[in-house]
Short mmCIF file of C-alpha atoms and ligand atoms in Angstrom, two decimals:
data_model
loop_
_atom_site.label_atom_id
_atom_site.label_comp_id
_atom_site.label_asym_id
_atom_site.label_seq_id
_atom_site.Cartn_x
_atom_site.Cartn_y
_atom_site.Cartn_z
CA MET U 279 207.87 146.54 10.28
CA ASP U 280 208.12 148.79 7.22
CA LYS U 281 210.04 151.91 8.35
CA ASN U 282 208.15 154.06 5.84
CA LEU U 283 204.68 152.94 6.94
CA THR U 284 202.15 155.77 6.96
CA GLY U 285 198.57 155.67 8.16
CA ARG U 286 195.60 157.98 8.47
CA GLU U 287 194.13 159.28 11.70
CA ILE U 288 191.22 161.52 12.61
CA ARG U 289 192.06 164.54 14.73
CA LEU U 290 189.97 167.03 16.65
CA ALA U 291 189.95 170.20 14.53
CA GLY U 292 187.84 172.36 16.83
CA ARG U 293 185.65 172.25 19.91
CA PRO U 294 181.91 172.34 19.20
CA VAL U 295 179.49 174.64 20.97
CA GLY U 296 176.26 172.66 20.97
CA THR U 297 175.84 170.12 18.18
CA PRO U 298 179.14 168.95 16.61
CA GLY U 299 179.65 168.84 12.84
CA HIS U 300 182.12 167.63 10.22
CA GLN U 301 184.15 170.85 10.64
CA HIS U 302 185.28 169.60 14.05
CA PHE U 303 187.19 166.65 12.55
CA THR U 304 190.10 166.39 10.15
CA LEU U 305 191.68 163.36 8.44
CA VAL U 306 195.49 163.43 8.38
CA SER U 307 198.16 161.07 7.00
CA THR U 308 201.08 160.56 9.32
CA ALA U 309 204.15 158.33 9.75
CA VAL U 310 203.64 155.32 12.00
CA PRO U 311 206.30 155.43 14.76
CA PRO U 312 208.77 152.54 15.15
CA LEU U 313 208.07 149.92 17.79
CA ALA U 314 209.82 150.11 21.17
CA GLU U 315 210.46 147.00 23.28
CA GLY U 316 207.18 145.62 24.66
CA GLN U 317 205.07 147.32 21.99
CA ILE U 318 202.82 145.99 19.22
CA LEU U 319 201.69 147.42 15.89
CA VAL U 320 197.98 146.89 15.27
CA ARG U 321 196.15 147.29 11.96
CA ASN U 322 192.74 148.39 13.13
CA THR U 323 189.82 146.55 11.53
CA TRP U 324 186.86 147.95 13.51
CA MET U 325 186.31 150.98 15.71
CA SER U 326 183.53 152.14 17.95
CA VAL U 327 181.83 155.53 18.10
CA ASP U 328 180.15 156.21 21.44
CA PRO U 329 178.07 159.00 22.99
CA TYR U 330 180.66 159.71 25.74
CA MET U 331 183.06 160.94 23.03
CA ARG U 332 180.88 164.05 22.69
CA GLY U 333 181.84 165.04 26.25
CA ARG U 334 185.53 164.56 25.48
CA MET U 335 185.27 167.10 22.63
CA ASP U 336 184.65 169.80 25.29
CA ASP U 337 187.49 171.29 27.31
CA LYS U 338 185.90 170.26 30.60
CA PRO U 339 187.09 167.91 33.31
CA SER U 340 185.27 164.60 33.47
CA TYR U 341 186.07 160.97 34.24
CA LEU U 342 188.17 160.92 31.05
CA PRO U 343 190.43 163.79 29.91
CA PRO U 344 189.27 166.03 27.04
CA PHE U 345 190.45 165.19 23.51
CA GLN U 346 193.33 167.46 22.58
CA LEU U 347 193.03 169.87 19.66
CA ASP U 348 194.96 168.72 16.56
CA ALA U 349 195.66 165.34 18.15
CA ALA U 350 194.17 161.99 17.12
CA LEU U 351 190.92 161.03 18.84
CA GLU U 352 190.80 157.87 20.93
CA GLY U 353 188.27 155.12 21.52
CA SER U 354 187.72 151.39 21.50
CA ALA U 355 189.00 149.45 18.49
CA ILE U 356 189.72 145.93 17.35
CA GLY U 357 192.62 144.99 15.14
CA GLU U 358 195.17 142.50 13.99
CA VAL U 359 198.72 142.58 15.35
CA ILE U 360 201.03 142.94 12.33
CA ALA U 361 204.33 143.42 14.20
CA SER U 362 205.28 142.69 17.76
CA LYS U 363 208.16 143.37 20.15
CA SER U 364 206.14 141.85 22.98
CA THR U 365 206.67 138.49 24.62
CA THR U 366 202.93 138.18 25.43
CA ILE U 367 201.10 139.23 22.25
CA PRO U 368 202.33 137.65 19.01
CA THR U 369 201.97 138.81 15.42
CA GLY U 370 198.67 137.54 14.01
CA ALA U 371 196.70 137.95 17.26
CA THR U 372 193.41 139.83 17.38
CA VAL U 373 193.27 142.43 20.14
CA SER U 374 191.01 145.10 21.54
CA HIS U 375 192.51 148.38 22.70
CA PHE U 376 191.75 152.07 23.05
CA LEU U 377 193.53 153.68 20.07
CA GLY U 378 190.70 153.85 17.55
CA TRP U 379 190.15 156.64 15.01
CA ARG U 380 193.30 155.59 13.07
CA ASP U 381 194.45 152.96 10.58
CA TYR U 382 197.42 151.77 12.66
CA ALA U 383 198.00 151.86 16.40
CA VAL U 384 201.35 151.49 18.16
CA LEU U 385 200.88 150.69 21.83
CA ASP U 386 202.31 148.83 24.79
CA ALA U 387 201.14 145.22 24.79
CA THR U 388 199.94 145.77 28.35
CA SER U 389 197.34 148.22 27.00
CA ALA U 390 195.82 145.63 24.63
CA THR U 391 193.58 142.64 25.38
CA LEU U 392 193.65 139.41 23.39
CA VAL U 393 190.14 138.48 22.20
CA ASP U 394 188.76 135.05 21.38
CA THR U 395 187.10 135.16 17.97
CA SER U 396 186.56 131.40 17.64
CA SER U 397 182.79 131.63 18.13
CA VAL U 398 181.93 135.32 17.82
CA PRO U 399 182.88 137.99 15.27
CA PRO U 400 185.66 140.34 16.47
CA GLN U 401 183.45 143.43 16.48
CA ALA U 402 181.24 141.84 19.17
CA TYR U 403 183.94 143.01 21.60
CA LEU U 404 183.02 146.61 20.76
CA GLY U 405 179.35 145.95 21.51
CA VAL U 406 177.63 143.25 23.48
CA LEU U 407 180.90 141.66 24.68
CA GLY U 408 182.48 145.08 25.30
CA THR U 409 181.64 148.06 27.46
CA THR U 410 178.16 148.31 25.92
CA GLY U 411 177.04 144.93 27.18
CA LEU U 412 178.89 145.26 30.47
CA THR U 413 177.08 148.57 31.10
CA ALA U 414 173.70 146.88 30.69
CA CYS U 415 174.87 144.10 33.02
CA ALA U 416 176.11 146.54 35.69
CA ALA U 417 172.86 148.53 35.47
CA LEU U 418 170.57 145.54 35.93
CA THR U 419 172.60 143.45 38.38
CA GLU U 420 174.28 146.10 40.54
CA ALA U 421 172.81 149.60 40.26
CA ALA U 422 169.16 148.63 39.76
CA PRO U 423 168.89 144.87 40.27
CA VAL U 424 165.97 143.17 38.53
CA ARG U 425 163.78 140.91 40.64
CA PRO U 426 161.40 138.25 39.33
CA SER U 427 158.21 139.67 37.76
CA ASP U 428 159.48 143.28 37.86
CA THR U 429 158.22 145.83 35.37
CA VAL U 430 161.33 147.29 33.75
CA PHE U 431 161.60 150.43 31.61
CA VAL U 432 164.63 151.03 29.35
CA SER U 433 165.27 154.22 27.37
CA GLY U 434 167.47 154.39 24.28
CA ALA U 435 166.10 150.90 23.87
CA ALA U 436 166.97 150.42 20.20
CA GLY U 437 170.56 151.52 20.80
CA ALA U 438 173.63 149.56 21.81
CA VAL U 439 173.22 149.53 25.61
CA GLY U 440 169.42 149.66 25.58
CA SER U 441 168.85 146.75 23.20
CA VAL U 442 171.01 144.51 25.39
CA ALA U 443 169.48 145.86 28.62
CA GLY U 444 165.92 145.02 27.54
CA GLN U 445 166.82 141.43 26.70
CA LEU U 446 168.97 141.04 29.81
CA ALA U 447 166.09 142.25 31.99
CA ARG U 448 163.97 139.43 30.58
CA LEU U 449 166.74 136.87 31.07
CA LEU U 450 167.00 138.01 34.70
CA GLY U 451 163.31 137.33 35.26
CA ALA U 452 161.50 140.61 34.56
CA GLY U 453 157.76 140.24 34.03
CA THR U 454 157.17 143.17 31.68
CA VAL U 455 159.84 145.02 29.70
CA ILE U 456 159.01 148.42 28.19
CA GLY U 457 161.36 150.33 25.91
CA SER U 458 161.41 153.76 24.32
CA ALA U 459 163.11 154.85 21.11
CA GLY U 460 162.84 157.58 18.51
CA GLY U 461 160.37 156.99 15.67
CA PRO U 462 157.77 154.36 14.75
CA ASP U 463 160.21 151.98 13.03
CA LYS U 464 162.51 151.75 16.04
CA ALA U 465 159.55 151.42 18.43
CA LYS U 466 158.27 148.50 16.34
CA LYS U 467 161.71 146.92 16.28
CA LEU U 468 161.76 146.83 20.07
CA THR U 469 158.96 144.28 20.18
CA GLU U 470 159.72 142.49 16.91
CA SER U 471 163.50 142.06 17.28
CA PHE U 472 164.60 142.80 20.84
CA GLY U 473 161.91 141.03 22.85
CA PHE U 474 160.33 144.06 24.57
CA ASP U 475 156.66 143.72 25.51
CA VAL U 476 155.96 147.34 24.63
CA GLY U 477 157.84 149.74 22.36
CA LEU U 478 157.17 153.45 22.90
CA ASP U 479 158.01 156.10 20.29
CA TYR U 480 159.04 159.09 22.41
CA GLN U 481 158.71 161.38 19.38
CA ALA U 482 155.00 160.60 18.98
CA ALA U 483 153.66 161.86 22.33
CA PRO U 484 155.03 162.91 25.74
CA ILE U 485 156.91 159.96 27.21
CA ALA U 486 155.31 160.39 30.67
CA GLU U 487 151.82 159.89 29.23
CA GLN U 488 152.90 156.88 27.19
CA LEU U 489 154.69 155.27 30.13
CA THR U 490 151.68 155.69 32.43
CA ARG U 491 149.50 153.98 29.84
CA ALA U 492 152.01 151.16 29.28
CA ALA U 493 152.57 150.54 33.01
CA PRO U 494 149.39 151.58 34.85
CA GLU U 495 150.61 149.80 38.01
CA GLY U 496 153.99 151.55 37.82
CA ILE U 497 157.56 150.44 37.17
CA ASP U 498 160.13 148.72 39.43
CA VAL U 499 163.33 149.34 37.49
CA TYR U 500 164.44 152.03 35.04
CA VAL U 501 167.64 152.03 32.98
CA ASP U 502 168.19 155.69 32.10
CA THR U 503 170.33 156.38 29.04
CA VAL U 504 168.51 159.57 28.04
CA GLY U 505 167.89 161.81 31.09
CA GLY U 506 165.56 164.82 30.76
CA ASP U 507 161.89 164.05 30.19
CA HIS U 508 162.55 160.28 30.35
CA LEU U 509 164.00 160.45 33.85
CA THR U 510 161.13 162.64 34.99
CA ALA U 511 158.63 160.19 33.49
CA ALA U 512 160.30 157.23 35.18
CA ILE U 513 160.34 158.90 38.61
CA GLY U 514 156.68 159.72 38.12
CA ALA U 515 155.82 156.12 37.17
CA ALA U 516 158.05 154.51 39.82
CA ARG U 517 156.50 152.27 42.44
CA SER U 518 157.64 152.41 46.04
CA GLY U 519 161.14 150.98 46.33
CA ALA U 520 161.88 151.22 42.59
CA ARG U 521 165.50 151.27 41.42
CA ILE U 522 166.85 153.62 38.78
CA ALA U 523 170.23 153.07 37.09
CA LEU U 524 171.64 156.39 35.85
CA VAL U 525 173.64 155.22 32.86
CA GLY U 526 173.68 158.27 30.60
CA ALA U 527 171.82 161.42 29.59
CA VAL U 528 172.21 161.58 25.82
CA SER U 529 169.37 164.12 25.48
CA SER U 530 171.61 166.74 27.10
CA TYR U 531 175.04 166.01 25.61
CA ASN U 532 174.80 168.88 23.12
CA ALA U 533 173.27 171.35 25.61
CA THR U 534 174.95 174.75 25.67
CA GLY U 535 173.83 175.66 29.20
CA PRO U 536 172.84 174.05 32.49
CA VAL U 537 170.23 171.30 32.16
CA PRO U 538 167.39 171.33 34.73
CA GLY U 539 167.07 168.29 36.98
CA PRO U 540 163.81 166.33 37.14
CA GLU U 541 161.17 168.60 38.69
CA ASN U 542 159.63 165.62 40.52
CA LEU U 543 162.84 164.42 42.20
CA TYR U 544 161.17 164.95 45.60
CA GLU U 545 159.03 161.87 44.85
CA ALA U 546 162.20 159.83 45.42
CA TYR U 547 161.95 160.34 49.19
CA TRP U 548 158.40 159.19 49.79
CA LYS U 549 158.64 156.40 47.24
CA GLU U 550 161.97 155.39 48.77
CA LEU U 551 163.58 155.19 45.34
CA THR U 552 167.20 154.30 44.71
CA LEU U 553 168.91 156.32 41.98
CA ARG U 554 172.43 155.03 41.40
CA GLY U 555 175.01 156.05 38.81
CA VAL U 556 176.85 153.49 36.69
CA LEU U 557 180.39 153.96 35.40
CA VAL U 558 181.32 150.92 33.38
CA THR U 559 185.03 151.17 34.16
CA SER U 560 184.18 150.33 37.79
CA TYR U 561 182.89 146.94 36.64
CA PHE U 562 185.78 145.80 34.42
CA HIS U 563 186.52 143.02 36.95
CA ARG U 564 183.24 141.45 35.79
CA PHE U 565 184.29 141.28 32.11
CA PRO U 566 185.34 137.59 32.10
CA GLU U 567 182.06 136.48 33.72
CA TRP U 568 179.97 138.76 31.45
CA ILE U 569 181.76 137.63 28.26
CA GLU U 570 181.19 133.98 29.16
CA ARG U 571 177.49 134.45 29.99
CA ALA U 572 176.70 136.72 27.05
CA SER U 573 178.62 134.53 24.57
CA GLY U 574 176.49 131.59 25.67
CA TRP U 575 173.30 133.61 25.17
CA LEU U 576 174.51 134.73 21.74
CA ARG U 577 175.24 131.13 20.76
CA ASP U 578 171.88 129.75 21.92
CA GLY U 579 169.94 132.69 20.48
CA SER U 580 168.64 134.11 23.79
CA LEU U 581 170.43 137.38 23.07
CA ARG U 582 170.04 139.12 19.74
CA THR U 583 172.21 142.01 18.64
CA GLU U 584 172.22 144.39 15.72
CA GLU U 585 174.94 146.54 14.25
CA THR U 586 174.81 149.62 12.08
CA VAL U 587 178.05 149.53 10.10
CA VAL U 588 179.67 152.48 8.33
CA GLN U 589 182.56 151.65 5.99
CA GLY U 590 185.92 153.44 6.10
CA LEU U 591 187.91 155.58 8.52
CA GLU U 592 187.02 158.72 6.56
CA GLN U 593 183.36 158.05 7.40
CA ALA U 594 183.96 157.76 11.16
CA PRO U 595 182.89 161.37 11.91
CA ALA U 596 179.66 160.76 9.96
CA ALA U 597 179.08 157.59 11.97
CA PHE U 598 179.64 159.44 15.24
CA LEU U 599 177.42 162.41 14.30
CA GLY U 600 174.76 160.04 12.97
CA MET U 601 174.77 157.96 16.15
CA LEU U 602 174.20 161.06 18.28
CA ASN U 603 171.22 161.76 16.03
CA GLY U 604 169.71 158.27 16.15
CA ALA U 605 171.01 156.93 12.81
CA ASN U 606 171.89 153.60 14.45
CA THR U 607 169.95 150.56 15.49
CA GLY U 608 171.99 148.47 17.90
CA LYS U 609 175.71 149.27 17.99
CA MET U 610 177.14 151.91 15.65
CA LEU U 611 180.46 150.64 14.28
CA VAL U 612 183.01 151.71 11.71
CA ARG U 613 184.62 149.00 9.63
CA LEU U 614 188.19 149.88 8.73
CA ASP U 615 189.31 146.92 6.61
CA ASP U 616 187.75 145.93 3.30
P1 NAP P 16 173.21 154.32 21.45
O1 NAP P 16 171.99 154.24 22.31
O2 NAP P 16 173.52 153.15 20.60
O3 NAP P 16 173.17 155.59 20.51
C1 NAP P 16 172.75 156.83 20.99
C2 NAP P 16 171.22 156.96 20.85
O4 NAP P 16 170.78 158.08 21.59
C3 NAP P 16 170.72 157.24 19.45
O5 NAP P 16 170.64 156.09 18.67
C4 NAP P 16 169.38 157.90 19.71
O6 NAP P 16 168.37 156.90 19.66
C5 NAP P 16 169.47 158.36 21.17
N1 NAP P 16 169.21 159.80 21.31
C6 NAP P 16 169.88 160.83 20.77
N2 NAP P 16 169.32 162.00 21.16
C7 NAP P 16 168.27 161.68 21.96
C8 NAP P 16 167.28 162.44 22.67
N3 NAP P 16 167.28 163.78 22.64
N4 NAP P 16 166.34 161.77 23.37
C9 NAP P 16 166.33 160.42 23.42
N5 NAP P 16 167.24 159.65 22.77
C10 NAP P 16 168.19 160.27 22.05
O7 NAP P 16 174.44 154.64 22.38
P2 NAP P 16 175.02 153.73 23.54
O8 NAP P 16 176.46 153.55 23.31
O9 NAP P 16 174.15 152.55 23.71
O10 NAP P 16 174.86 154.67 24.81
C11 NAP P 16 173.58 154.89 25.36
C12 NAP P 16 173.71 155.73 26.61
O11 NAP P 16 174.46 155.00 27.58
C13 NAP P 16 174.41 157.06 26.44
O12 NAP P 16 173.81 157.99 27.29
C14 NAP P 16 175.81 156.76 26.89
O13 NAP P 16 176.50 157.90 27.32
C15 NAP P 16 175.55 155.80 28.01
N6 NAP P 16 176.64 154.91 28.37
C16 NAP P 16 177.11 155.00 29.64
C17 NAP P 16 178.10 154.17 30.07
C18 NAP P 16 178.56 154.29 31.50
O14 NAP P 16 179.60 153.75 31.88
N7 NAP P 16 177.79 154.98 32.32
C19 NAP P 16 178.67 153.23 29.18
C20 NAP P 16 178.17 153.15 27.89
C21 NAP P 16 177.15 154.00 27.50
P3 NAP P 16 166.83 157.25 19.21
O15 NAP P 16 166.81 157.13 17.74
O16 NAP P 16 166.04 156.25 19.94
O17 NAP P 16 166.58 158.67 19.65
#
C-alpha cells in the first residue's frame, strides 16, 4: 500500500433544520491510514444514498447513531480490495461494506462481505440484492404476508424498495397490485416497466380518493414507505384483516415538528388490521435465501430493476438531496470509478 495515499471523503458540515442542502456537506482530502493486521483497503466503486441517512443528520437517538459533525458520513458501498492484511479477503476481491461517502475505505475484513459478481453487476448489491430488496421481501413475507389473489397497495412505488415490492407482490400471487408515485411519468412507469396493474400519481389528486377508485372492494396488503396521507388512505381502504407493513415515512423526514398520526387509526380495531414495523437489519439472516431467489428472478426476467446513477463522489450530496425530492426512478446510486 502506498504510504502517501490520499483520498476524498464527504463530511457532515452542519445539521439541517427541515430540508437539508449542499451547505450541510463538505468534501475533504485526507490521508488514508495504514492497514492494521486483519484489515483491508477498499477502493470504492459505487455507493448508495438512502432516505434513512436524513435521520442520521439529526442529533437524535434512533436505531443508528447520528452522523458526527466534521466526520465522514457512512453508508453502504461496493468496492475492490486493493491491499489486504486479512487471511479471508484477498486483494482483487469485490466486497460490500458500510464505509461509503469516500474514495478509499480501511476496515476490518470482518466488517466486509464478499459479493459474487459472476452473473449480476456489483451495484445490484446496493439495490435489489441489498437492503432495498430484502426490505421488500421482509415486508411482503413477514410483516404483511401476501396471500393468493390479494389486492396489494405499495407507496413510493417507483423508488428502490417500492419498485421491487410491487413485482414481488405479483410473484407471491397477488391478484391486483396498485402503486403510487409522484408525477405522471412515474405513475405511467409503474404499469409500463414495473408490472403494476394501476399507477397512481399522488400529486394529481388526494391519494385516498384515487385509492378508493382503484380498489373499490378494498385492499388486503399495504407496503407503507411514505406515511402521512398515504397511511391514512390505506387504513381507510383496508378490508377486514388487512396487513400493513410500516417500512418508512419519507413524507415526514424533513418535518420540523411532531407529525400527526393517521386520524382514522381507530378503524384498525374494528377491521382487525395488523400494522407491523419492518427494520431490515432484523432480517439479515434471510440475505442468502433472498439473494439466491432474487438473482434467479433477475436472470429469467421476472424481476426488473432500474437505477438512477450520478457520477462522482463530489456529486453524492446532490444525489442524496435529489433522491429525497424524487429525482430517482428505482435505486439512486453514485458511481465512484470512471
Ligand atoms: P426511494 O423510494 O428510492 O427514494 C425516496 C422516494 O421518496 C423519492 O424517490 C420520492 O418518490 C419519495 N418521496 C419523497 N418525498 C415524498 C412525499 N412527501 N410523499 C411521497 N413520496 C415522497 O427510497 P428507498 O430507499 O426505496 O426507501 C423508501 C422508503 O423505505 C423510505 O421511507 C425508507 O426510509 C424506507 N426504508 C426502510 C427500511 C427499513 O428497514 N425499514 C429499509 C430501506 C428503506 P416520488 O417521486 O414518488 O415522490
